[in-house]
Coordinates of C-alpha atoms in Angstrom, one line a residue:
Chain A
M7 CA 23.0 2.3 3.2
T8 CA 23.8 2.2 7.1
V9 CA 23.2 5.1 9.8
Q10 CA 26.8 6.0 9.3
G11 CA 26.9 6.3 5.3
G12 CA 25.7 8.9 3.2
T13 CA 25.7 11.5 0.7
W14 CA 27.3 15.3 1.3
I15 CA 27.0 17.7 -1.0
D16 CA 28.8 21.2 -0.3
G17 CA 28.6 20.0 3.3
R18 CA 25.1 19.2 3.4
K19 CA 23.5 15.7 3.3
A20 CA 22.0 15.5 0.0
T21 CA 20.4 12.7 -2.1
A22 CA 20.3 14.2 -5.4
L23 CA 23.1 16.5 -7.1
P24 CA 21.6 19.9 -8.5
L25 CA 21.7 20.3 -12.3
P26 CA 23.4 21.3 -14.4
D27 CA 26.6 19.7 -13.5
R28 CA 29.6 19.5 -15.9
G29 CA 30.9 16.5 -13.8
L30 CA 27.9 14.5 -15.1
E31 CA 27.9 16.3 -18.6
F32 CA 31.8 15.8 -19.4
G33 CA 33.4 14.2 -16.3
D34 CA 34.7 17.6 -15.5
G35 CA 36.3 16.9 -12.5
L36 CA 38.2 14.7 -10.3
F37 CA 38.2 12.4 -7.7
E38 CA 39.7 10.3 -4.3
T39 CA 38.6 7.4 -2.9
L40 CA 40.3 7.6 0.6
L41 CA 40.4 4.4 3.3
C42 CA 38.7 5.6 6.4
R43 CA 39.1 4.1 10.0
G44 CA 36.1 5.7 11.5
S45 CA 36.7 9.6 11.2
H46 CA 40.4 8.6 10.3
P47 CA 41.2 8.7 6.7
A48 CA 44.7 6.8 5.6
L49 CA 47.6 8.9 3.8
L50 CA 45.2 12.0 3.7
S51 CA 48.0 14.5 2.6
Y52 CA 48.4 12.2 -0.7
H53 CA 45.1 12.1 -1.8
V54 CA 44.9 16.3 -1.2
E55 CA 48.2 16.6 -3.4
R56 CA 47.0 14.8 -6.3
L57 CA 43.6 16.4 -6.0
Q58 CA 45.6 19.7 -5.7
C59 CA 47.3 18.8 -9.0
G60 CA 44.5 17.4 -10.9
L61 CA 42.5 21.0 -10.3
D62 CA 45.4 23.0 -11.4
T63 CA 45.7 20.6 -14.2
L64 CA 42.0 21.4 -15.4
G65 CA 42.0 25.1 -14.7
F66 CA 39.9 25.1 -11.5
P67 CA 39.7 28.1 -9.2
P68 CA 41.2 27.4 -5.8
V69 CA 38.7 24.8 -3.5
L70 CA 40.8 23.1 -1.5
P71 CA 40.0 24.7 2.1
L72 CA 36.4 24.3 1.0
V73 CA 37.1 20.2 0.5
Q74 CA 38.8 20.6 3.6
Q75 CA 35.8 22.1 5.3
H76 CA 33.6 20.0 4.0
L77 CA 35.8 16.7 4.5
V78 CA 35.7 17.4 8.6
T79 CA 32.0 17.5 8.3
S80 CA 31.3 14.4 6.4
L81 CA 34.5 12.9 8.8
G82 CA 32.7 13.8 11.8
A83 CA 29.6 11.9 11.4
L84 CA 32.2 8.9 11.5
E85 CA 33.4 9.2 15.2
D86 CA 30.4 7.2 16.3
C87 CA 32.3 4.5 14.7
P88 CA 35.9 4.6 15.5
D89 CA 36.4 1.0 14.4
R90 CA 34.4 0.7 11.6
W91 CA 36.5 0.9 8.1
F92 CA 35.2 2.8 5.6
A93 CA 35.7 4.1 1.5
L94 CA 34.8 7.7 1.5
R95 CA 34.7 9.1 -2.1
L96 CA 35.5 12.8 -2.5
T97 CA 33.9 14.1 -6.0
V98 CA 35.1 17.9 -6.8
S99 CA 33.0 18.9 -10.1
R100 CA 33.3 21.9 -12.0
G101 CA 29.8 23.0 -11.0
G102 CA 27.4 24.5 -13.5
G103 CA 27.5 26.4 -16.0
P104 CA 26.1 27.3 -19.7
R105 CA 25.8 24.9 -22.7
G106 CA 28.6 23.8 -24.1
Y107 CA 32.5 22.5 -23.4
A108 CA 34.2 25.9 -22.3
P109 CA 34.2 25.8 -18.9
P110 CA 32.7 29.1 -17.1
L111 CA 35.3 31.6 -16.4
E112 CA 33.7 32.2 -12.7
A113 CA 33.2 28.2 -11.8
E114 CA 31.8 27.4 -8.9
P115 CA 32.7 23.6 -8.0
R116 CA 30.6 21.1 -6.3
V117 CA 32.2 19.0 -3.2
L118 CA 30.6 15.6 -3.0
I119 CA 31.3 13.3 -0.6
T120 CA 30.2 9.5 -0.1
V121 CA 30.7 7.4 2.7
T122 CA 29.9 3.6 2.1
P123 CA 31.1 1.1 5.4
L124 CA 33.2 -1.8 4.2
E125 CA 33.4 -5.1 5.3
R126 CA 36.8 -6.0 5.6
D127 CA 39.4 -5.0 8.2
A128 CA 41.9 -3.4 5.9
R129 CA 44.7 -4.2 8.6
E130 CA 44.5 -8.4 6.9
P131 CA 45.8 -9.0 4.3
L132 CA 43.7 -10.2 1.2
P133 CA 44.5 -13.4 -0.5
P134 CA 47.2 -13.5 -3.8
A135 CA 45.5 -12.1 -6.7
E136 CA 44.3 -14.0 -10.1
L137 CA 45.4 -11.6 -12.7
G138 CA 44.1 -11.7 -16.3
E139 CA 45.1 -9.8 -19.3
A140 CA 42.6 -6.8 -20.4
S141 CA 42.3 -6.8 -24.2
L142 CA 41.4 -2.8 -24.0
R143 CA 44.6 -0.7 -23.7
W144 CA 44.4 2.8 -21.9
G145 CA 44.3 5.4 -24.4
E146 CA 47.5 7.7 -24.1
Q147 CA 47.0 11.4 -23.1
P148 CA 49.8 13.1 -21.3
A149 CA 47.7 16.1 -20.3
L150 CA 45.6 14.1 -18.1
A151 CA 48.2 11.4 -17.1
G152 CA 48.6 10.8 -13.5
I153 CA 45.5 12.6 -11.9
K154 CA 42.1 11.0 -10.7
H155 CA 39.9 13.1 -13.2
L156 CA 36.0 11.8 -13.7
N157 CA 37.0 10.2 -17.3
R158 CA 36.9 6.7 -16.3
L159 CA 35.2 4.7 -19.0
E160 CA 38.1 3.0 -19.9
Q161 CA 38.0 1.3 -15.8
V162 CA 34.8 0.4 -16.0
L163 CA 35.4 -1.3 -19.9
V164 CA 38.3 -3.4 -17.9
A165 CA 36.4 -4.0 -14.8
A166 CA 33.4 -5.5 -17.0
E167 CA 36.1 -7.6 -18.8
C168 CA 37.4 -8.5 -15.8
R169 CA 34.1 -10.0 -14.5
R170 CA 33.6 -11.7 -17.8
Q171 CA 37.4 -13.6 -17.1
Q172 CA 36.6 -14.0 -13.8
K173 CA 40.0 -12.5 -12.6
D174 CA 40.4 -10.7 -9.4
E175 CA 42.0 -8.1 -11.9
L176 CA 43.4 -7.8 -15.5
V177 CA 46.6 -6.3 -16.3
V178 CA 46.3 -3.6 -18.8
C179 CA 48.5 -2.1 -21.4
D180 CA 49.0 1.2 -23.3
Q181 CA 48.6 1.6 -26.9
Q182 CA 52.1 0.5 -27.2
G183 CA 51.4 -2.9 -25.7
Q184 CA 53.6 -1.6 -22.7
V185 CA 52.4 -2.6 -19.4
I186 CA 51.0 0.1 -17.4
S187 CA 48.7 -1.0 -14.4
V188 CA 45.8 -2.8 -13.7
G189 CA 42.1 -2.0 -14.1
A190 CA 42.0 -0.1 -10.9
G191 CA 45.2 -0.3 -9.2
N192 CA 49.5 0.3 -9.9
L193 CA 51.4 -2.7 -10.5
F194 CA 54.9 -3.4 -9.0
L195 CA 57.3 -6.0 -10.4
V196 CA 60.7 -7.5 -8.3
L197 CA 62.9 -7.7 -11.2
G198 CA 66.3 -8.5 -10.6
G199 CA 66.6 -7.8 -7.3
E200 CA 64.9 -4.7 -8.0
L201 CA 61.6 -3.0 -7.5
V202 CA 60.4 -1.9 -10.8
T203 CA 57.0 0.1 -11.6
P204 CA 55.7 1.2 -14.9
E205 CA 56.3 4.9 -15.7
L206 CA 53.0 6.9 -15.9
S207 CA 53.7 9.8 -18.0
H208 CA 51.5 9.2 -20.7
C209 CA 48.7 7.5 -19.4
G210 CA 47.7 5.6 -16.2
V211 CA 46.7 6.8 -12.5
A212 CA 49.5 8.1 -9.9
G213 CA 47.9 6.3 -7.1
T214 CA 48.5 7.2 -3.7
R215 CA 49.8 3.4 -2.5
R216 CA 52.0 3.8 -5.4
R217 CA 53.4 6.9 -4.0
A218 CA 53.7 5.7 -0.3
V219 CA 55.6 2.3 -1.8
I220 CA 58.2 5.3 -3.4
D221 CA 58.1 7.5 -1.2
R222 CA 57.9 5.7 2.3
W223 CA 57.6 2.1 2.1
A224 CA 60.2 0.6 -0.3
P225 CA 62.8 3.1 1.5
A226 CA 62.0 1.9 4.6
L227 CA 63.1 -1.6 3.3
G228 CA 66.1 0.0 2.1
L229 CA 64.9 -0.8 -1.5
A230 CA 64.5 1.8 -4.6
V231 CA 61.9 1.9 -6.7
R232 CA 62.6 2.1 -10.6
Q233 CA 60.1 3.8 -12.6
R234 CA 60.3 2.7 -16.3
P235 CA 58.6 1.6 -19.2
V236 CA 57.8 -2.3 -18.8
E237 CA 57.5 -5.1 -21.4
P238 CA 54.5 -7.5 -21.1
A239 CA 57.8 -10.5 -21.5
E240 CA 58.9 -8.9 -17.7
L241 CA 55.9 -9.9 -16.1
A242 CA 56.7 -13.7 -16.2
Q243 CA 60.6 -13.0 -15.5
A244 CA 59.6 -11.2 -12.1
T245 CA 60.3 -13.1 -8.9
E246 CA 57.6 -11.3 -7.5
L247 CA 54.3 -9.2 -8.5
F248 CA 51.9 -7.1 -6.5
Y249 CA 49.4 -4.7 -7.2
C250 CA 47.9 -1.5 -4.9
N251 CA 44.9 1.3 -4.3
S252 CA 43.7 2.7 -1.7
L253 CA 40.9 0.5 -0.4
Q254 CA 42.8 -3.0 -1.2
G255 CA 46.2 -1.3 0.1
L256 CA 48.6 -3.9 -1.2
R257 CA 47.7 -6.9 -2.8
P258 CA 50.2 -9.9 -3.9
V259 CA 50.0 -11.4 -7.6
A260 CA 49.1 -15.5 -7.6
S261 CA 49.4 -16.0 -11.3
C262 CA 49.5 -13.7 -14.7
G263 CA 49.4 -14.9 -17.8
G264 CA 52.1 -18.0 -17.7
G265 CA 53.5 -17.2 -14.4
R266 CA 53.0 -18.4 -11.0
W267 CA 54.4 -17.1 -7.7
D268 CA 53.9 -18.8 -4.2
R269 CA 56.3 -16.9 -2.4
H270 CA 55.8 -13.0 -1.6
P271 CA 58.4 -11.6 0.8
T272 CA 58.5 -8.1 -0.6
C273 CA 55.0 -7.3 -0.7
E274 CA 54.4 -8.7 2.9
A275 CA 57.4 -6.8 4.3
L276 CA 56.1 -3.5 2.5
F277 CA 52.7 -4.6 3.8
R278 CA 54.2 -5.2 7.3
R279 CA 55.4 -1.1 6.9
S280 CA 52.2 0.0 5.0
L281 CA 50.5 -0.8 8.4
E282 CA 52.5 1.7 10.2
D283 CA 50.5 4.5 8.0
L284 CA 46.6 3.0 8.6
P285 CA 44.7 5.0 11.3
Chain B
M1 CA 15.5 29.3 -17.9
T2 CA 12.2 30.3 -19.9
V3 CA 9.5 28.6 -19.7
Q4 CA 10.2 26.7 -23.1
G5 CA 13.4 25.6 -21.3
G6 CA 14.0 22.7 -18.6
T7 CA 15.5 19.0 -17.8
W8 CA 13.8 16.2 -17.6
I9 CA 15.0 12.8 -15.8
D10 CA 12.9 9.8 -17.2
G11 CA 10.1 11.9 -18.5
R12 CA 9.6 14.0 -15.5
K13 CA 10.5 17.7 -15.2
A14 CA 13.3 17.7 -12.7
T15 CA 15.9 19.7 -11.3
A16 CA 18.3 17.5 -9.6
L17 CA 20.0 14.0 -10.3
P18 CA 19.2 11.0 -8.0
L19 CA 22.6 9.7 -6.5
P20 CA 24.5 7.5 -7.0
D21 CA 24.8 8.3 -10.5
R22 CA 27.6 6.7 -12.7
G23 CA 27.4 9.0 -15.1
L24 CA 28.6 11.4 -12.4
E25 CA 31.0 8.9 -10.6
F26 CA 32.8 7.5 -14.2
G27 CA 31.6 9.5 -17.2
D28 CA 29.7 5.8 -17.6
G29 CA 27.1 7.3 -20.4
L30 CA 26.3 8.6 -23.3
F31 CA 24.9 11.9 -25.1
E32 CA 23.4 13.5 -27.9
T33 CA 22.9 17.1 -28.8
L34 CA 20.3 17.7 -31.2
L35 CA 18.7 20.9 -33.1
C36 CA 15.2 21.2 -32.8
R37 CA 12.8 23.8 -34.6
G38 CA 10.0 23.9 -32.0
S39 CA 9.5 20.0 -31.2
H40 CA 11.1 18.5 -34.5
P41 CA 14.6 17.4 -33.9
A42 CA 16.8 17.5 -37.4
L43 CA 18.2 14.1 -38.3
L44 CA 17.0 12.2 -35.4
S45 CA 17.7 8.8 -36.9
Y46 CA 21.5 9.6 -37.3
H47 CA 21.6 10.9 -33.2
V48 CA 19.7 7.4 -32.6
E49 CA 21.9 5.2 -34.5
R50 CA 25.1 6.7 -33.1
L51 CA 23.5 6.1 -29.5
Q52 CA 22.8 2.6 -29.8
C53 CA 26.2 2.4 -31.4
G54 CA 27.6 3.7 -28.1
L55 CA 25.0 1.3 -26.0
D56 CA 26.2 -1.4 -27.6
T57 CA 30.0 -0.4 -27.1
L58 CA 29.4 0.2 -23.3
G59 CA 26.8 -3.0 -22.8
F60 CA 23.7 -1.0 -21.5
P61 CA 20.8 -3.3 -21.5
P62 CA 18.3 -2.1 -24.3
V63 CA 17.2 1.6 -23.6
L64 CA 16.2 3.1 -26.6
P65 CA 12.3 2.3 -26.4
L66 CA 12.8 4.4 -23.3
V67 CA 14.7 6.9 -24.6
Q68 CA 12.3 7.3 -27.2
Q69 CA 9.1 7.8 -25.1
H70 CA 11.0 10.7 -23.0
L71 CA 12.2 12.4 -26.3
V72 CA 8.5 12.6 -27.5
T73 CA 7.5 13.5 -23.8
S74 CA 10.2 16.6 -23.9
L75 CA 9.7 17.8 -27.4
G76 CA 5.9 17.7 -26.9
A77 CA 7.0 20.9 -24.1
L78 CA 8.1 22.7 -27.0
E79 CA 5.1 22.4 -29.5
D80 CA 4.0 25.9 -28.5
C81 CA 6.6 27.3 -30.3
P82 CA 7.2 25.9 -33.4
D83 CA 9.4 28.8 -34.8
R84 CA 12.0 29.0 -31.9
W85 CA 15.1 26.7 -32.2
F86 CA 16.3 24.7 -29.3
A87 CA 19.3 22.3 -28.4
L88 CA 17.9 19.7 -27.0
R89 CA 20.9 17.5 -24.6
L90 CA 20.0 13.5 -24.4
T91 CA 22.1 11.9 -22.1
V92 CA 21.7 8.4 -20.9
S93 CA 23.7 7.3 -18.1
R94 CA 23.9 4.0 -16.9
G95 CA 22.4 5.3 -13.6
G96 CA 23.0 3.7 -10.3
G97 CA 25.2 0.8 -8.7
P98 CA 27.3 -0.3 -5.9
R99 CA 30.7 1.3 -5.4
G100 CA 33.6 0.6 -7.8
Y101 CA 34.1 0.2 -11.6
A102 CA 32.0 -2.6 -12.5
P103 CA 29.1 -2.0 -13.9
P104 CA 26.0 -3.6 -12.3
L105 CA 24.9 -6.5 -14.3
E106 CA 20.9 -5.3 -14.4
A107 CA 21.9 -1.9 -14.7
E108 CA 19.1 1.3 -15.2
P109 CA 20.2 3.7 -17.2
R110 CA 18.7 6.8 -16.7
V111 CA 17.6 9.3 -19.7
L112 CA 17.8 13.2 -19.0
I113 CA 17.2 15.8 -21.3
T114 CA 17.9 19.1 -21.1
V115 CA 16.0 21.6 -23.2
T116 CA 18.1 25.1 -23.8
P117 CA 16.7 27.8 -26.5
L118 CA 19.3 29.3 -28.6
E119 CA 19.2 32.5 -30.4
R120 CA 20.7 31.4 -34.2
D121 CA 17.9 30.9 -36.6
A122 CA 19.9 27.6 -37.6
R123 CA 19.0 28.6 -41.6
E124 CA 21.3 31.3 -41.3
P125 CA 24.8 30.9 -42.5
L126 CA 27.6 31.4 -40.4
P127 CA 30.4 33.7 -40.7
P128 CA 33.5 31.9 -41.8
A129 CA 35.4 30.3 -38.7
E130 CA 38.9 31.6 -37.2
L131 CA 40.8 28.9 -36.6
G132 CA 43.5 28.3 -34.3
E133 CA 45.6 25.0 -33.9
A134 CA 45.2 23.2 -30.1
S135 CA 48.4 22.3 -28.2
L136 CA 46.3 19.1 -26.9
R137 CA 46.4 16.3 -28.3
W138 CA 43.2 13.8 -28.3
G139 CA 44.3 10.6 -26.8
E140 CA 43.8 7.6 -29.0
Q141 CA 41.5 4.8 -28.1
P142 CA 40.0 2.5 -30.5
A143 CA 37.8 1.2 -28.2
L144 CA 35.7 4.5 -27.6
A145 CA 36.4 6.7 -31.0
G146 CA 33.3 7.1 -32.8
I147 CA 31.2 7.1 -30.0
K148 CA 29.6 9.7 -28.1
H149 CA 30.4 9.0 -24.4
L150 CA 30.1 11.2 -21.5
N151 CA 34.5 11.2 -20.9
R152 CA 34.7 14.8 -22.5
L153 CA 37.7 16.5 -20.6
E154 CA 39.5 16.5 -23.6
Q155 CA 36.7 19.1 -25.3
V156 CA 36.8 21.1 -22.3
L157 CA 40.4 21.5 -21.9
V158 CA 40.9 22.1 -25.8
A159 CA 37.4 24.8 -25.5
A160 CA 39.1 26.6 -22.7
E161 CA 42.3 26.9 -25.2
C162 CA 40.6 28.1 -27.5
R163 CA 38.9 31.0 -25.4
R164 CA 42.5 31.5 -24.6
Q165 CA 43.7 31.8 -28.2
Q166 CA 40.6 33.8 -29.0
K167 CA 39.7 31.5 -31.8
D168 CA 36.1 30.0 -33.3
E169 CA 37.5 26.7 -33.2
L170 CA 40.8 24.8 -32.8
V171 CA 42.0 22.2 -34.8
V172 CA 42.8 18.6 -32.7
C173 CA 45.6 16.3 -34.1
D174 CA 45.8 12.8 -32.5
Q175 CA 49.2 11.6 -30.7
Q176 CA 50.8 10.7 -33.9
G177 CA 50.5 14.6 -35.2
Q178 CA 48.0 13.7 -37.7
V179 CA 44.9 16.1 -37.9
I180 CA 41.3 14.9 -36.4
S181 CA 38.6 17.5 -36.1
V182 CA 38.3 20.5 -34.5
G183 CA 37.5 20.5 -30.6
A184 CA 33.7 20.7 -31.2
G185 CA 33.1 19.0 -34.6
N186 CA 34.3 17.3 -37.7
L187 CA 36.9 18.8 -40.4
F188 CA 36.4 18.5 -44.3
L189 CA 39.0 19.7 -46.7
V190 CA 38.5 20.4 -50.3
L191 CA 41.8 18.8 -51.8
G192 CA 42.8 18.6 -55.6
G193 CA 39.1 18.9 -56.1
E194 CA 38.2 16.1 -53.4
L195 CA 36.5 16.2 -50.5
V196 CA 38.3 14.9 -47.3
T197 CA 37.8 14.4 -43.9
P198 CA 40.2 12.4 -41.2
E199 CA 39.5 8.9 -40.5
L200 CA 38.2 8.1 -37.3
S201 CA 39.2 4.5 -36.4
H202 CA 41.4 5.3 -33.0
C203 CA 39.9 8.7 -32.0
G204 CA 37.4 11.6 -32.3
V205 CA 33.6 11.7 -32.7
A206 CA 31.7 10.2 -35.5
G207 CA 29.1 13.6 -36.2
T208 CA 26.2 13.5 -37.5
R209 CA 26.8 16.2 -39.6
R210 CA 29.8 14.5 -40.9
R211 CA 27.9 11.3 -41.6
A212 CA 25.3 13.7 -43.5
V213 CA 27.8 14.9 -45.7
I214 CA 29.1 11.5 -46.3
D215 CA 25.5 9.9 -47.0
R216 CA 23.8 12.7 -48.4
W217 CA 24.8 15.7 -48.8
A218 CA 27.9 15.6 -50.9
P219 CA 26.7 12.6 -53.0
A220 CA 23.7 15.0 -54.1
L221 CA 26.3 17.3 -55.2
G222 CA 27.7 14.7 -57.5
L223 CA 30.7 14.4 -54.7
A224 CA 32.2 11.7 -52.8
V225 CA 33.8 12.1 -49.6
R226 CA 37.4 10.1 -48.7
Q227 CA 37.6 9.1 -45.2
R228 CA 41.7 9.1 -44.9
P229 CA 44.7 10.1 -42.6
V230 CA 45.5 13.7 -42.6
E231 CA 48.6 15.6 -42.6
P232 CA 48.7 19.2 -40.9
A233 CA 50.4 20.3 -43.8
E234 CA 47.3 19.3 -46.0
L235 CA 45.3 22.1 -44.3
A236 CA 47.4 25.1 -46.2
Q237 CA 47.3 23.3 -49.3
A238 CA 43.1 23.0 -48.9
T239 CA 41.2 25.0 -51.5
E240 CA 38.7 25.0 -48.9
L241 CA 38.2 24.3 -45.6
F242 CA 35.2 23.8 -43.3
Y243 CA 33.5 21.9 -40.0
C244 CA 30.5 20.7 -38.9
N245 CA 28.3 19.9 -36.0
S246 CA 24.9 19.8 -34.8
L247 CA 24.2 22.8 -33.6
Q248 CA 26.6 25.3 -36.0
G249 CA 25.6 22.8 -38.9
L250 CA 28.3 23.6 -41.6
R251 CA 30.5 26.1 -41.0
P252 CA 33.4 27.6 -43.6
V253 CA 36.8 28.5 -42.3
A254 CA 38.3 31.7 -42.8
S255 CA 41.7 31.2 -41.7
C256 CA 43.7 28.3 -40.0
G257 CA 47.5 28.5 -39.8
G258 CA 49.0 30.2 -42.2
G259 CA 46.0 29.4 -44.8
R260 CA 43.4 31.8 -45.7
W261 CA 40.1 31.3 -47.6
D262 CA 37.9 33.9 -49.0
R263 CA 35.7 31.6 -51.0
H264 CA 33.8 28.6 -49.9
P265 CA 31.7 27.1 -53.0
T266 CA 31.9 23.6 -51.7
C267 CA 30.4 24.7 -48.1
E268 CA 27.7 26.9 -49.5
A269 CA 26.4 24.0 -51.9
L270 CA 26.2 22.0 -49.1
F271 CA 25.0 24.4 -46.4
R272 CA 22.1 24.6 -49.0
R273 CA 21.4 21.1 -49.3
S274 CA 21.8 20.8 -45.7
L275 CA 19.0 23.1 -45.4
E276 CA 16.3 20.5 -46.6
D277 CA 16.9 18.4 -43.2
L278 CA 15.9 20.8 -41.3
P279 CA 13.0 20.9 -39.9

């Protein structure tokens, strides 16, 4: 850990989490992974809005003012390295409580922030990715779909499978076999001249970069995005494929199943537009 | 916390969890809740076997000898209160690791044990429970079904709903609307003279007391248990309903939806048999 990195709990440097904590016990909490340049996070408002959506879903008490206060503290520690890139993981757990699943009526959530320096300059595009197909399928849970909660064992299993397959990412379907996303990112297809991304009403995470493509970057290029169910066979029919997440930004896909793509003009144009939203 | 209670991490008394920890970050781990009388846990072999099944599913390194060693340490602290009942929560997290979902190749799991005194004498039967119906349905994930992993947000939401409904427990269905369990326990029906419990191939937790009913207690009474899909309408048709978990044991159901039950001869006979397996 460099001098710039570290972990803060409730605004104070920490190396250990007080117990009990329902984040550990049940995954009772949420997180966000923010790309930062020095003390400046990218697309902060999108992260905060998704977090608030998750806090509402899980019935947390109002904690956003505290989150923002602690974010300022941790980001302040990065002011000395304005040109370095960091991953900032913001975790909000429901905190302690008595034994058992029932959340305490008077919960006192904890805010954990961990900062890790990144090697890569986020302004440089990543090489096109080789995608495999995950044997695991996302479980379907409309009550938790979209939000970024701490129950991420499925992502852990997909990441382990991805390493075994020696791919950059794996395409993951839902239990019905419809395409939802990659293991740690959202998927877009250029299909019949249209930009398409799987709809996420029953599983998946509604990524901040996915939202930026839909709300900002595609419209800036005169493109609309259609959110709809996607069949696996449509991947090979796409003229272009890319995925996105907060740390990798937009990454074109070189291959997936039988499909190969040498040109990625849409992804490249969106990537150029996305640079305007980097700090 | 009384003098007998407390938390141990890797065999040492602790009040905080070293960070980073993937149990907190992703729910990357497993747990067991053991009923103990003094230093003697009930149905230990069932807990250990389910834990091992979960460790295999998640691809943990061999950690069971360590778990058993740390269990001995924590249980040893309860020797002075041989007649007190305790809940012992055993948590195995994958431990620390670099940023991201991919589990470290050389993981060093952590073993957390928390002991909480119980007020109730586990030999005394609980009063029949009033059951409601959960609006949440369990997500379906065959890759994680049966094991007791740390991703328990669904149970947290059901417990919160149970409190709002002012019931003792809620019946929870899967996404297809088939009955699976209650929020924190497995469900049994006496139906046409047969003992029936929902099969758990795609969701649910394979409880230790469920296994004891199937493998030991029902056979001791000359009863077989059928594991099969259960329709919600079958609940009202049952001549008897009960649920079970490690701390409550077997608990008869007084009411559920339109159904009411005054007599629980099967549950009572199983309960009497279950006392033989209490420490």
